[in-house]
CSV table of C-alpha atoms and ligand atoms in Angstrom, one decimal:
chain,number,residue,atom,x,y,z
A,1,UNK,CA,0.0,0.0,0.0
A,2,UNK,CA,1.3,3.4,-0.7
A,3,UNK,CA,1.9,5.9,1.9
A,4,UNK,CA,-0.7,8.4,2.0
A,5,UNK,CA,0.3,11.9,3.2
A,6,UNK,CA,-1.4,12.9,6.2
A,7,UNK,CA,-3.0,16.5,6.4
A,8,UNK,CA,-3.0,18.3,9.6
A,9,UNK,CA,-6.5,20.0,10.3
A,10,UNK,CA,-5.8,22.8,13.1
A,11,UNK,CA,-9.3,22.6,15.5
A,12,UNK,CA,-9.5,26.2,16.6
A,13,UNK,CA,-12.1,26.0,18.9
A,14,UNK,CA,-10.3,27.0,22.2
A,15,UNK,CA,-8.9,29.9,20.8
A,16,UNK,CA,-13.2,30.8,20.7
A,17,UNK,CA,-12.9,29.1,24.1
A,18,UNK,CA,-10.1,32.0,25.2
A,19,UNK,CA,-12.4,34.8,23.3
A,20,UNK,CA,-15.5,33.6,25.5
A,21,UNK,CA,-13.9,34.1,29.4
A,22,UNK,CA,-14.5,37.6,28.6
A,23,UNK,CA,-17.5,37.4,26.5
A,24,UNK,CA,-15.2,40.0,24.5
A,25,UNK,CA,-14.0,39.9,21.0
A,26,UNK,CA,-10.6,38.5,21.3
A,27,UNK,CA,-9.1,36.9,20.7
A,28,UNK,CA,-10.4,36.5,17.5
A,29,UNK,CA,-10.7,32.4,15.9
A,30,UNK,CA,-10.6,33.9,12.5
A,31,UNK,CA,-7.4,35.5,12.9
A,32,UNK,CA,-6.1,32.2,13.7
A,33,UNK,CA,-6.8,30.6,10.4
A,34,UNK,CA,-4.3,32.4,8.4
A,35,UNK,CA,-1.5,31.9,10.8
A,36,UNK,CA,-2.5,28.1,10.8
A,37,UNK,CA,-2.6,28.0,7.2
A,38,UNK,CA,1.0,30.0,6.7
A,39,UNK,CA,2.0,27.4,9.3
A,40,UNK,CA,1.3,24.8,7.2
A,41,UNK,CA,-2.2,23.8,8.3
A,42,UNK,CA,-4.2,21.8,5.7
A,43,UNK,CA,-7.5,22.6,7.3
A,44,UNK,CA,-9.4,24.5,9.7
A,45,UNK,CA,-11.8,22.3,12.0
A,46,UNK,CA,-14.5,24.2,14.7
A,47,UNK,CA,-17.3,22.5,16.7
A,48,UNK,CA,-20.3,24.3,16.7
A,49,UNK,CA,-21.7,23.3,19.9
A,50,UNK,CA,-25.4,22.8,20.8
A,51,UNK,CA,-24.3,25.4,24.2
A,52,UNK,CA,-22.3,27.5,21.8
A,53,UNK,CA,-19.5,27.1,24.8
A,54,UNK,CA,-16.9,28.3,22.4
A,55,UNK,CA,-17.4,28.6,18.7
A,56,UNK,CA,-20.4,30.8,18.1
A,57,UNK,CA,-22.9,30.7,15.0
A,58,UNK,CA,-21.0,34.3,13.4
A,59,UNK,CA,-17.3,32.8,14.0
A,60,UNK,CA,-19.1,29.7,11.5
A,61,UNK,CA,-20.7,32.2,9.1
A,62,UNK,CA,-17.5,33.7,8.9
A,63,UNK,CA,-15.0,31.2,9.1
A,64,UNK,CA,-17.3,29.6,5.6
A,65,UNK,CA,-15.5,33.0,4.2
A,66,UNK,CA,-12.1,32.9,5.6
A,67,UNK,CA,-10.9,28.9,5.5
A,68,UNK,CA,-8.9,29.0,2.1
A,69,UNK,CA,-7.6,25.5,2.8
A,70,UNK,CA,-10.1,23.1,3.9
A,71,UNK,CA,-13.5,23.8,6.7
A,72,UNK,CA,-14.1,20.8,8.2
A,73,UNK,CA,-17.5,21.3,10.6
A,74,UNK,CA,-18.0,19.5,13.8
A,75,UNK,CA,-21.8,19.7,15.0
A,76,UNK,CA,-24.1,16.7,16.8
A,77,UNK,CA,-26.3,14.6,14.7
A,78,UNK,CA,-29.5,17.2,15.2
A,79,UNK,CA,-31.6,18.7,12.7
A,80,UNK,CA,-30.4,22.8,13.7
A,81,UNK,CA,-26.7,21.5,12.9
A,82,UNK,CA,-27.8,19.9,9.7
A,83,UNK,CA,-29.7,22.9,8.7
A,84,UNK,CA,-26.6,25.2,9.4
A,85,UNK,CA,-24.0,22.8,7.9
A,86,UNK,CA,-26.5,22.8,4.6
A,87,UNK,CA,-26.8,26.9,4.1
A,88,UNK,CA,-23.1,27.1,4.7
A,89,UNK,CA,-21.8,24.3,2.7
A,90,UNK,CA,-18.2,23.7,4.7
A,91,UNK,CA,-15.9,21.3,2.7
A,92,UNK,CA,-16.8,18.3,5.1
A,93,UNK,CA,-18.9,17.9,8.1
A,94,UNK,CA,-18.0,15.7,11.1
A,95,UNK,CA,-20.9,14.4,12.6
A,96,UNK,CA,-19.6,14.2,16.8
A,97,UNK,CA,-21.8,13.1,19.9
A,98,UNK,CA,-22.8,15.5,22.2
A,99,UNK,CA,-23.8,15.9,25.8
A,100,UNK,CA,-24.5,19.0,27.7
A,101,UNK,CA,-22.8,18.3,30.8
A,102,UNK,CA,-19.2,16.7,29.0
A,103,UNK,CA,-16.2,18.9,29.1
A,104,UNK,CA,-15.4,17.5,25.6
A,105,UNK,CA,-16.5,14.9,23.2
A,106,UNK,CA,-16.4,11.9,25.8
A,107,UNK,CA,-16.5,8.5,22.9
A,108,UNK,CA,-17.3,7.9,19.7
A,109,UNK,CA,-20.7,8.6,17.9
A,110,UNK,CA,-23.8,5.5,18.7
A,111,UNK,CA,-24.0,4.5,14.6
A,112,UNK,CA,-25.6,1.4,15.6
A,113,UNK,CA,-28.6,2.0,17.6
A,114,UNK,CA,-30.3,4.5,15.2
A,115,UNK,CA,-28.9,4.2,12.0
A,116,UNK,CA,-31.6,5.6,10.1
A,117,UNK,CA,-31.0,8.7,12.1
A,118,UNK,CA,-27.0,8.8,10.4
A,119,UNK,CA,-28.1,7.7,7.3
A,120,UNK,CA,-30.6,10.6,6.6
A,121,UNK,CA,-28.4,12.7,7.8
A,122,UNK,CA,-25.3,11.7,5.2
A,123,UNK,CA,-28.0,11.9,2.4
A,124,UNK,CA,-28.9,15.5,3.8
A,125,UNK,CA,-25.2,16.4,3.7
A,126,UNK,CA,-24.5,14.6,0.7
A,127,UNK,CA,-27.3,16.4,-1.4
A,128,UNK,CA,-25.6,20.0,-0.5
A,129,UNK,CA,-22.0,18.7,-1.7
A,130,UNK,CA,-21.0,18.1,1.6
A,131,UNK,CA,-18.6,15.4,2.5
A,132,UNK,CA,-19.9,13.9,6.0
A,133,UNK,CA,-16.9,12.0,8.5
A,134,UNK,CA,-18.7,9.7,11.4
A,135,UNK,CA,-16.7,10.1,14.9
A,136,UNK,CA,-16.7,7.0,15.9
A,137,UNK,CA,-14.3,4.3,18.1
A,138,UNK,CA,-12.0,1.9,16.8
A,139,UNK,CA,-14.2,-0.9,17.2
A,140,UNK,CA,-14.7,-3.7,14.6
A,141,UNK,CA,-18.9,-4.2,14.6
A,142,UNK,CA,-19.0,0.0,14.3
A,143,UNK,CA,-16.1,-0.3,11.4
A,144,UNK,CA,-18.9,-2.5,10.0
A,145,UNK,CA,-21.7,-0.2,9.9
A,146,UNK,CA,-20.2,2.6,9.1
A,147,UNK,CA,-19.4,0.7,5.7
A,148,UNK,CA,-23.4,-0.4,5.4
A,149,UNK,CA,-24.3,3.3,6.2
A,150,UNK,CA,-22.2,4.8,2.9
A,151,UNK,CA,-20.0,7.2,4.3
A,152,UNK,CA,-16.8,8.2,2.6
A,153,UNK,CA,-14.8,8.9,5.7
A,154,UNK,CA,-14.7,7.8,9.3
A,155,UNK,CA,-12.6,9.9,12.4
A,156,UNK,CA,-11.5,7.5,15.1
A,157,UNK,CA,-11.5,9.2,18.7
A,158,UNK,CA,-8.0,8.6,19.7
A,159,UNK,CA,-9.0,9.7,23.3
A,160,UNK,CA,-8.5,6.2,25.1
A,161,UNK,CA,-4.6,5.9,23.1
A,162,UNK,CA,-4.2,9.6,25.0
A,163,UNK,CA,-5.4,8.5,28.3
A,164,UNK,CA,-3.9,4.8,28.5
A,165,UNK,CA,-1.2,4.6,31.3
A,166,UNK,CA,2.4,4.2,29.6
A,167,UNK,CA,3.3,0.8,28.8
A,168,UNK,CA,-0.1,-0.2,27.6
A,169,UNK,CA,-0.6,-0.7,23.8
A,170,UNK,CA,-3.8,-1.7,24.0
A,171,UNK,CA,-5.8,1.5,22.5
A,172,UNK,CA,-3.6,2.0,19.9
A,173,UNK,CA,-3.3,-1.5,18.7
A,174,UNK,CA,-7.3,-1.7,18.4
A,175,UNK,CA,-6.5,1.8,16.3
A,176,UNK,CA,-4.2,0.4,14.3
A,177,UNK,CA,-6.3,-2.8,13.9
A,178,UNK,CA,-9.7,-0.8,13.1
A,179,UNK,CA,-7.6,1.8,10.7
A,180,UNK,CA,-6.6,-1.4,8.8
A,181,UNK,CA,-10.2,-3.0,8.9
A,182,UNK,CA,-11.6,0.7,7.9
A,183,UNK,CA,-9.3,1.6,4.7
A,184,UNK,CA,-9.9,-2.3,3.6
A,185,UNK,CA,-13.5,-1.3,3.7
A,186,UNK,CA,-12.6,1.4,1.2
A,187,UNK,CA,-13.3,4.4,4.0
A,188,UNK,CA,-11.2,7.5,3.9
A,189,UNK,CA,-9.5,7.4,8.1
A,190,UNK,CA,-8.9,10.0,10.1
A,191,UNK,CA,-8.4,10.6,13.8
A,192,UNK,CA,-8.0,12.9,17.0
A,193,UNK,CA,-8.6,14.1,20.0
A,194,UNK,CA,-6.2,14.2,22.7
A,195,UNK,CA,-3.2,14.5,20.8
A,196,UNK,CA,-0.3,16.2,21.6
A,197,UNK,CA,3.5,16.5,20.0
A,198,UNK,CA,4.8,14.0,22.7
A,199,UNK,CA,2.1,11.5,21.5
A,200,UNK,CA,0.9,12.0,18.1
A,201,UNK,CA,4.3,9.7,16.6
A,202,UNK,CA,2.4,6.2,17.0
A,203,UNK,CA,-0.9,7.8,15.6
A,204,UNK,CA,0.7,9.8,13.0
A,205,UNK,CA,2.6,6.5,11.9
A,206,UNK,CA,-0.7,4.4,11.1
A,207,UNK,CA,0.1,3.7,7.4
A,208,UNK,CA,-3.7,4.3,6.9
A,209,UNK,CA,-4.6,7.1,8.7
A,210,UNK,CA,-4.9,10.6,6.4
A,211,UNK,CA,-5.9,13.2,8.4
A,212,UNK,CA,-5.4,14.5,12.3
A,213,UNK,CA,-7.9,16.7,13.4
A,214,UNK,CA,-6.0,18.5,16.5
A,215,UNK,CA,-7.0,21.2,18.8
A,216,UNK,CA,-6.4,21.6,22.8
A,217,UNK,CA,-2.8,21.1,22.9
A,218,UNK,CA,-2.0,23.5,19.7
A,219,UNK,CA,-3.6,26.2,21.5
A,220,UNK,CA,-2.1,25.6,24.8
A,221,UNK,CA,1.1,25.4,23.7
A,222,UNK,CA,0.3,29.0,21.3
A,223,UNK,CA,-0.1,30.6,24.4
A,224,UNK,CA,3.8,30.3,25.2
A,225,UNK,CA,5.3,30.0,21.7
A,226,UNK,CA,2.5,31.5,19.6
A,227,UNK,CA,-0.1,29.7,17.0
A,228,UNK,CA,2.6,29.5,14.0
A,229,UNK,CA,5.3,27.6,16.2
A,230,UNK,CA,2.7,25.9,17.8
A,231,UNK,CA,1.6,24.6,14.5
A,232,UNK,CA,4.8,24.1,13.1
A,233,UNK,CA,6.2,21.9,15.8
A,234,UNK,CA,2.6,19.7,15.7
A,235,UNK,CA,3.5,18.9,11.9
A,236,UNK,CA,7.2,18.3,12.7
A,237,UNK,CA,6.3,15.9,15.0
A,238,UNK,CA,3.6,14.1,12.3
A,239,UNK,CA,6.1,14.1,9.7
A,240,UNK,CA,9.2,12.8,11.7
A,241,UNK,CA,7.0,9.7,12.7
A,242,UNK,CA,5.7,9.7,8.8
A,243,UNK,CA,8.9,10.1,7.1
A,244,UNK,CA,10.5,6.9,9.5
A,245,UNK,CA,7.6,5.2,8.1
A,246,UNK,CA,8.1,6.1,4.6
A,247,UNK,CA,11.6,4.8,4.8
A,248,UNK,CA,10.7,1.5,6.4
A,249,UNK,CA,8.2,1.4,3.6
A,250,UNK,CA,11.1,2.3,0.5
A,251,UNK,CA,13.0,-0.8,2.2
A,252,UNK,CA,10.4,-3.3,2.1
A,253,UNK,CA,9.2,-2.6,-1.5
A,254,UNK,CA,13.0,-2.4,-2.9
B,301,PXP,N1,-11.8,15.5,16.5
B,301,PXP,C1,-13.1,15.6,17.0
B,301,PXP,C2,-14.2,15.0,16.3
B,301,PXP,C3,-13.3,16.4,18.2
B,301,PXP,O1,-14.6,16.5,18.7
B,301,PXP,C4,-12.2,17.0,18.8
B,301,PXP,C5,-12.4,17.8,20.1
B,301,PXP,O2,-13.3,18.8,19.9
B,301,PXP,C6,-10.9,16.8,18.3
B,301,PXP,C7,-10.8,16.1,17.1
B,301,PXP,C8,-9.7,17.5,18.8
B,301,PXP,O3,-9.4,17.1,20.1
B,301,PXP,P1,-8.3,17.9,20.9
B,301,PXP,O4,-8.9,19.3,21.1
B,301,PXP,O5,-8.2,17.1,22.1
B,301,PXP,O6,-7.1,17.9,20.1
């Protein structure tokens, strides 16, 4: 299999998150897309939440405008979302579980218990041009369905790799094991949340994995070295892991 490059999608959410301790007007998300995109950023992600905790419905109106890369939208699986997501027509929508009381997105998305409810959604999507990505764990049975539901592409939540005490490769063997399953299945794989620079090389090195959508610790870490560095070092840290990869991969095919 060749080695597909992997894009870095920049989730700018927390800068929003910053803006909204004061209620004020910085500082300001859409400022941060052009320093994410000089930095090498091949997308701009933002989760429109159903409590507008951060990202508010103007920063999406306006961020439609501004993302000259890629707009990936995160929103839950409800018709307002849908609606939005259909007027403003972002590149690719990233359908995410939501619960009101959650800090952040706890697990992956429920595909199985109401699929109808996915399914009509992707159509809806699907009918404005939109691209729709299911965030979803790397389990085998909701691999499966997300193949019998038709989407193109599937997000794993890389939150229980993050969390897993060191020395256990449990998590990211079932991520390795589902990205393989998925790609066989012909679905586009991404993955995220919880990433950081100091654990993104085992993730970043899944043959099959195409795009990271990371958030939290590129904005922490702006805070002391600014967004562009903060950026910068994120994708040095991808492509170190991607480029050892790429020259285990030249060896074995030569
Ligand atoms: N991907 C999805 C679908 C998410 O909901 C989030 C968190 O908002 C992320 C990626 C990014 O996670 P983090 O902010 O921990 O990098």
């Amino acid at each position: 299999m060749a080695l597909k490059q992997q894009r870095l999608y920049v989730n700018i959410d927390h800068v929003a998150t910053l803006r909204q301790a004061r209620r004020g007007a910085e500082p300001d998300p859409i400022e941060a897309v052009a320093i994410c995109e000089a930095a090498g950023a091949d997308g701009i992600t933002a989760h429109l939440r159903e409590d507008r905790r951060h990202i508010q419905d103007a920063d999406i109106e306006r961020l439609a405008q501004s993302v000259t890369t890629y707009f990936n939208l995160e929103i839950a699986c409800v018709e307002e979302m849908i609606a939005i997501a259909r007027r403003l027509r972002p590149q690719q929508v990233t359908l995410v579980p939501e619960r009101r009381e959650e800090v952040t997105t706890e697990g992956g998305l429920d595909i199985i218990s109401d699929p109808t409810r996915i399914s009509d959604a992707i159509s809806a999507l699907s009918d404005a041009g939109i691209r729709t990505s299911l965030f979803i764990d790397p389990a085998p049975s909701v691999v499966e369905m997300a193949r019998k539901l038709g989407v193109p592409a599937i997000e794993f939540h890389t939150g229980s790799y993050a969390h897993s005490p060191p020395g256990d490769g449990g998590a990211l063997a079932a991520l390795r094991k589902a990205s393989h399953q998925a790609a066989g299945l012909g679905l586009a794989v991404h993955a995220g949340h919880g990433l950081t620079v100091t654990n993104v090389g085992p993730v970043a090195s899944i043959l099959e994995i195409e795009e990271l959508n990371i958030g939290h610790s590129i904005v922490s870490r702006a805070v002391f070295t600014g967004l562009h560095a903060a950026v910068t070092e994120m994708r040095q840290a991808m492509e170190a892991a991607r480029g050892h990869l790429s020259e285990r991969t030249e060896t074995r095919t030569r």
